[in-house]
């Protein structure tokens, strides 16, 4: 029977995509449970079928008012206690986030790996040295993989699946928060370049961006 591993990644969809090579490698050696936002279920079916997803929206990941404790979903928070029964041999977070480290402790994970911050090494049984701050987020997963004796290729050597013949490219130009919207002229340049390379591109945008795209042709 495989040892049980708890992976905490409570943030965005892009963070889950970056974690995919690690999850794929870890699931070969461990029975992996991923604590993540509900849309992890959508990636699970396509990228890591052997990973068990436990959906959870951490209140401290909200964009605004994240520490209004009276509005936290306390029932869901206390509901995480069911994970204690799993008796995880190991657990980790690739973020230097003390809240993740405390959560690993509260869930009684035996071996707890992570990158300490603000004294959070007291919650970790195996503190790890954080990569260069300028390094890509993927490097954090490589450090954790080495600690678990897993091999992850360098980012430049990750396999990229070939495009499907006749497939469309969908470009989504919106974001959950206006401050996170990439400048639309850059999207336009990207779409034009892809179309010049004979790709069929479809643009999905937020409602308030629609007129801009129509004016851009």
Short mmCIF file of C-alpha atoms in Angstrom, two decimals:
data_model
loop_
_atom_site.label_atom_id
_atom_site.label_comp_id
_atom_site.label_asym_id
_atom_site.label_seq_id
_atom_site.Cartn_x
_atom_site.Cartn_y
_atom_site.Cartn_z
CA UNK A 1 0.00 0.00 0.00
CA UNK A 2 1.32 3.44 -0.93
CA UNK A 3 2.08 5.90 1.89
CA UNK A 4 -0.37 8.78 2.12
CA UNK A 5 0.72 12.28 1.07
CA UNK A 6 -1.23 15.51 1.59
CA UNK A 7 -0.47 18.36 -0.82
CA UNK A 8 -1.79 21.85 -0.03
CA UNK A 9 -2.24 24.28 -2.94
CA UNK A 10 -5.06 26.64 -2.05
CA UNK A 11 -4.55 29.42 -4.57
CA UNK A 12 -5.13 29.92 -8.28
CA UNK A 13 -5.70 27.74 -11.31
CA UNK A 14 -2.29 28.67 -12.69
CA UNK A 15 -0.66 27.45 -9.46
CA UNK A 16 -2.32 24.06 -9.93
CA UNK A 17 -1.06 23.86 -13.50
CA UNK A 18 2.47 24.59 -12.29
CA UNK A 19 2.08 21.84 -9.67
CA UNK A 20 0.98 19.27 -12.27
CA UNK A 21 4.40 17.66 -12.96
CA UNK A 22 4.91 17.20 -9.22
CA UNK A 23 1.45 15.71 -8.69
CA UNK A 24 1.97 13.30 -11.57
CA UNK A 25 5.33 12.17 -10.22
CA UNK A 26 4.19 11.95 -6.59
CA UNK A 27 1.11 9.86 -7.42
CA UNK A 28 3.39 7.07 -8.67
CA UNK A 29 4.95 6.70 -5.22
CA UNK A 30 2.25 8.03 -2.88
CA UNK A 31 -1.50 7.95 -2.42
CA UNK A 32 -1.90 11.70 -2.94
CA UNK A 33 -4.67 13.89 -1.57
CA UNK A 34 -4.74 17.44 -2.89
CA UNK A 35 -6.37 20.15 -0.77
CA UNK A 36 -7.32 22.82 -3.30
CA UNK A 37 -10.10 25.01 -4.63
CA UNK A 38 -13.01 23.15 -6.26
CA UNK A 39 -11.82 23.76 -9.83
CA UNK A 40 -9.01 21.30 -9.12
CA UNK A 41 -11.65 18.67 -9.90
CA UNK A 42 -11.70 19.90 -13.51
CA UNK A 43 -7.94 19.38 -13.86
CA UNK A 44 -8.01 16.07 -12.03
CA UNK A 45 -9.85 14.19 -14.77
CA UNK A 46 -7.40 15.35 -17.43
CA UNK A 47 -4.02 15.57 -15.71
CA UNK A 48 -3.87 13.60 -12.44
CA UNK A 49 -6.54 10.92 -12.30
CA UNK A 50 -4.80 9.10 -9.44
CA UNK A 51 -4.91 12.15 -7.16
CA UNK A 52 -7.76 12.49 -4.68
CA UNK A 53 -9.04 16.08 -4.58
CA UNK A 54 -10.42 17.53 -1.37
CA UNK A 55 -12.12 20.81 -2.36
CA UNK A 56 -11.69 23.71 0.03
CA UNK A 57 -11.76 27.49 -0.38
CA UNK A 58 -9.48 28.98 2.25
CA UNK A 59 -10.86 32.33 3.45
CA UNK A 60 -7.37 33.84 3.56
CA UNK A 61 -7.09 33.46 -0.23
CA UNK A 62 -9.84 36.04 -0.83
CA UNK A 63 -8.79 39.13 -2.77
CA UNK A 64 -10.34 41.52 -0.23
CA UNK A 65 -11.36 41.41 3.45
CA UNK A 66 -9.57 38.12 3.97
CA UNK A 67 -9.21 38.59 7.71
CA UNK A 68 -12.79 39.44 8.63
CA UNK A 69 -12.93 36.44 10.91
CA UNK A 70 -16.65 36.75 11.62
CA UNK A 71 -17.40 36.01 7.97
CA UNK A 72 -15.11 32.98 7.66
CA UNK A 73 -16.76 29.64 6.79
CA UNK A 74 -16.06 28.12 10.16
CA UNK A 75 -18.17 25.03 9.50
CA UNK A 76 -16.04 24.17 6.46
CA UNK A 77 -12.86 24.89 8.37
CA UNK A 78 -13.80 22.57 11.21
CA UNK A 79 -14.92 20.03 8.61
CA UNK A 80 -11.29 19.58 7.59
CA UNK A 81 -10.82 17.60 10.78
CA UNK A 82 -12.01 14.56 8.84
CA UNK A 83 -8.61 14.55 7.15
CA UNK A 84 -6.99 13.68 10.48
CA UNK A 85 -8.45 10.20 10.09
CA UNK A 86 -6.38 9.73 6.93
CA UNK A 87 -3.22 9.62 9.05
CA UNK A 88 -0.98 11.13 6.39
CA UNK A 89 2.62 9.98 6.53
CA UNK A 90 3.73 13.19 4.80
CA UNK A 91 2.32 16.56 3.87
CA UNK A 92 3.64 19.67 2.17
CA UNK A 93 3.06 23.10 0.76
CA UNK A 94 5.21 24.62 -1.97
CA UNK A 95 4.43 28.10 -0.64
CA UNK A 96 6.32 29.92 2.10
CA UNK A 97 2.98 30.36 3.90
CA UNK A 98 2.76 29.91 7.70
CA UNK A 99 -0.99 29.27 7.39
CA UNK A 100 -0.34 26.18 5.30
CA UNK A 101 2.26 25.00 7.78
CA UNK A 102 -0.10 25.45 10.72
CA UNK A 103 -2.79 23.56 8.81
CA UNK A 104 -0.43 20.62 8.27
CA UNK A 105 0.16 20.53 12.02
CA UNK A 106 -3.52 20.73 12.92
CA UNK A 107 -4.23 17.84 10.55
CA UNK A 108 -1.60 15.80 12.42
CA UNK A 109 0.54 15.04 9.40
CA UNK A 110 3.62 13.11 10.53
CA UNK A 111 6.30 14.52 8.21
CA UNK A 112 5.65 18.15 7.27
CA UNK A 113 7.70 19.78 4.51
CA UNK A 114 7.73 23.42 3.48
CA UNK A 115 9.58 26.70 3.17
CA UNK A 116 9.52 28.43 6.56
CA UNK A 117 8.58 32.06 6.99
CA UNK A 118 7.98 34.25 10.04
CA UNK A 119 9.00 31.45 12.41
CA UNK A 120 6.76 28.82 10.81
CA UNK A 121 9.57 26.26 11.01
CA UNK A 122 8.08 25.33 14.39
CA UNK A 123 5.24 23.67 12.45
CA UNK A 124 7.54 21.80 10.05
CA UNK A 125 9.46 18.61 10.66
CA UNK A 126 11.55 19.21 7.54
CA UNK A 127 12.10 22.90 6.74
CA UNK A 128 13.48 23.45 3.24
CA UNK A 129 15.64 26.20 1.80
CA UNK A 130 13.67 28.42 -0.52
CA UNK A 131 14.95 28.80 -4.11
CA UNK A 132 16.21 32.11 -5.42
CA UNK A 133 13.32 34.63 -5.16
CA UNK A 134 13.77 35.34 -8.88
CA UNK A 135 13.27 31.67 -9.77
CA UNK A 136 10.08 30.39 -11.36
CA UNK A 137 7.46 28.96 -8.99
CA UNK A 138 8.07 25.54 -10.50
CA UNK A 139 11.48 25.47 -8.77
CA UNK A 140 9.74 25.23 -5.39
CA UNK A 141 8.14 21.99 -6.52
CA UNK A 142 11.50 20.68 -7.69
CA UNK A 143 13.02 21.35 -4.26
CA UNK A 144 10.19 19.51 -2.53
CA UNK A 145 10.42 16.67 -5.05
CA UNK A 146 14.10 16.15 -4.25
CA UNK A 147 13.27 16.04 -0.53
CA UNK A 148 10.84 13.20 -1.28
CA UNK A 149 13.33 11.47 -3.62
CA UNK A 150 11.24 12.27 -6.68
CA UNK A 151 12.71 13.45 -9.96
CA UNK A 152 11.25 16.44 -11.80
CA UNK A 153 12.83 17.67 -15.03
CA UNK A 154 14.03 21.27 -15.37
CA UNK A 155 11.30 23.61 -16.54
CA UNK A 156 12.94 23.96 -19.95
CA UNK A 157 12.71 20.18 -20.46
CA UNK A 158 9.04 19.74 -19.58
CA UNK A 159 7.28 17.93 -22.42
CA UNK A 160 4.81 20.07 -24.35
CA UNK A 161 2.05 18.13 -26.11
CA UNK A 162 1.80 18.85 -29.82
CA UNK A 163 -1.20 20.92 -30.93
CA UNK A 164 -4.16 18.94 -32.19
CA UNK A 165 -4.67 19.27 -35.95
CA UNK A 166 -7.53 21.60 -36.69
CA UNK A 167 -7.91 22.54 -33.06
CA UNK A 168 -8.84 26.03 -31.95
CA UNK A 169 -6.92 28.28 -29.59
CA UNK A 170 -9.06 29.97 -26.97
CA UNK A 171 -7.73 33.24 -25.54
CA UNK A 172 -9.44 34.50 -22.40
CA UNK A 173 -8.73 38.16 -21.72
CA UNK A 174 -10.57 38.72 -18.45
CA UNK A 175 -9.69 38.15 -14.82
CA UNK A 176 -11.37 37.84 -11.48
CA UNK A 177 -10.05 41.27 -10.47
CA UNK A 178 -9.52 44.27 -12.79
CA UNK A 179 -6.00 44.80 -11.48
CA UNK A 180 -5.08 41.37 -12.85
CA UNK A 181 -6.17 42.02 -16.42
CA UNK A 182 -3.27 41.95 -18.88
CA UNK A 183 -3.33 45.00 -21.23
CA UNK A 184 -5.70 44.24 -24.08
CA UNK A 185 -3.36 45.54 -26.83
CA UNK A 186 -0.91 42.80 -25.85
CA UNK A 187 -3.64 40.20 -26.24
CA UNK A 188 -4.50 41.69 -29.63
CA UNK A 189 -0.88 41.39 -30.77
CA UNK A 190 -0.78 37.79 -29.57
CA UNK A 191 -4.02 36.91 -31.38
CA UNK A 192 -2.77 38.54 -34.58
CA UNK A 193 0.50 36.64 -34.43
CA UNK A 194 -1.26 33.31 -33.90
CA UNK A 195 -3.63 33.96 -36.79
CA UNK A 196 -0.69 34.86 -39.03
CA UNK A 197 0.64 31.38 -38.22
CA UNK A 198 -2.68 29.95 -39.49
CA UNK A 199 -4.12 29.11 -36.09
CA UNK A 200 -7.86 29.50 -35.56
CA UNK A 201 -8.21 31.77 -32.54
CA UNK A 202 -11.34 32.53 -30.57
CA UNK A 203 -11.41 35.31 -27.98
CA UNK A 204 -13.44 35.06 -24.78
CA UNK A 205 -13.62 38.33 -22.89
CA UNK A 206 -15.34 40.03 -19.99
CA UNK A 207 -18.56 41.92 -20.92
CA UNK A 208 -16.94 45.33 -20.45
CA UNK A 209 -14.17 44.35 -22.92
CA UNK A 210 -16.48 43.34 -25.76
CA UNK A 211 -16.73 46.74 -27.48
CA UNK A 212 -12.95 47.15 -27.34
CA UNK A 213 -12.50 43.86 -29.19
CA UNK A 214 -15.15 44.73 -31.76
CA UNK A 215 -13.45 48.06 -32.42
CA UNK A 216 -10.14 46.21 -32.77
CA UNK A 217 -11.66 44.06 -35.51
#
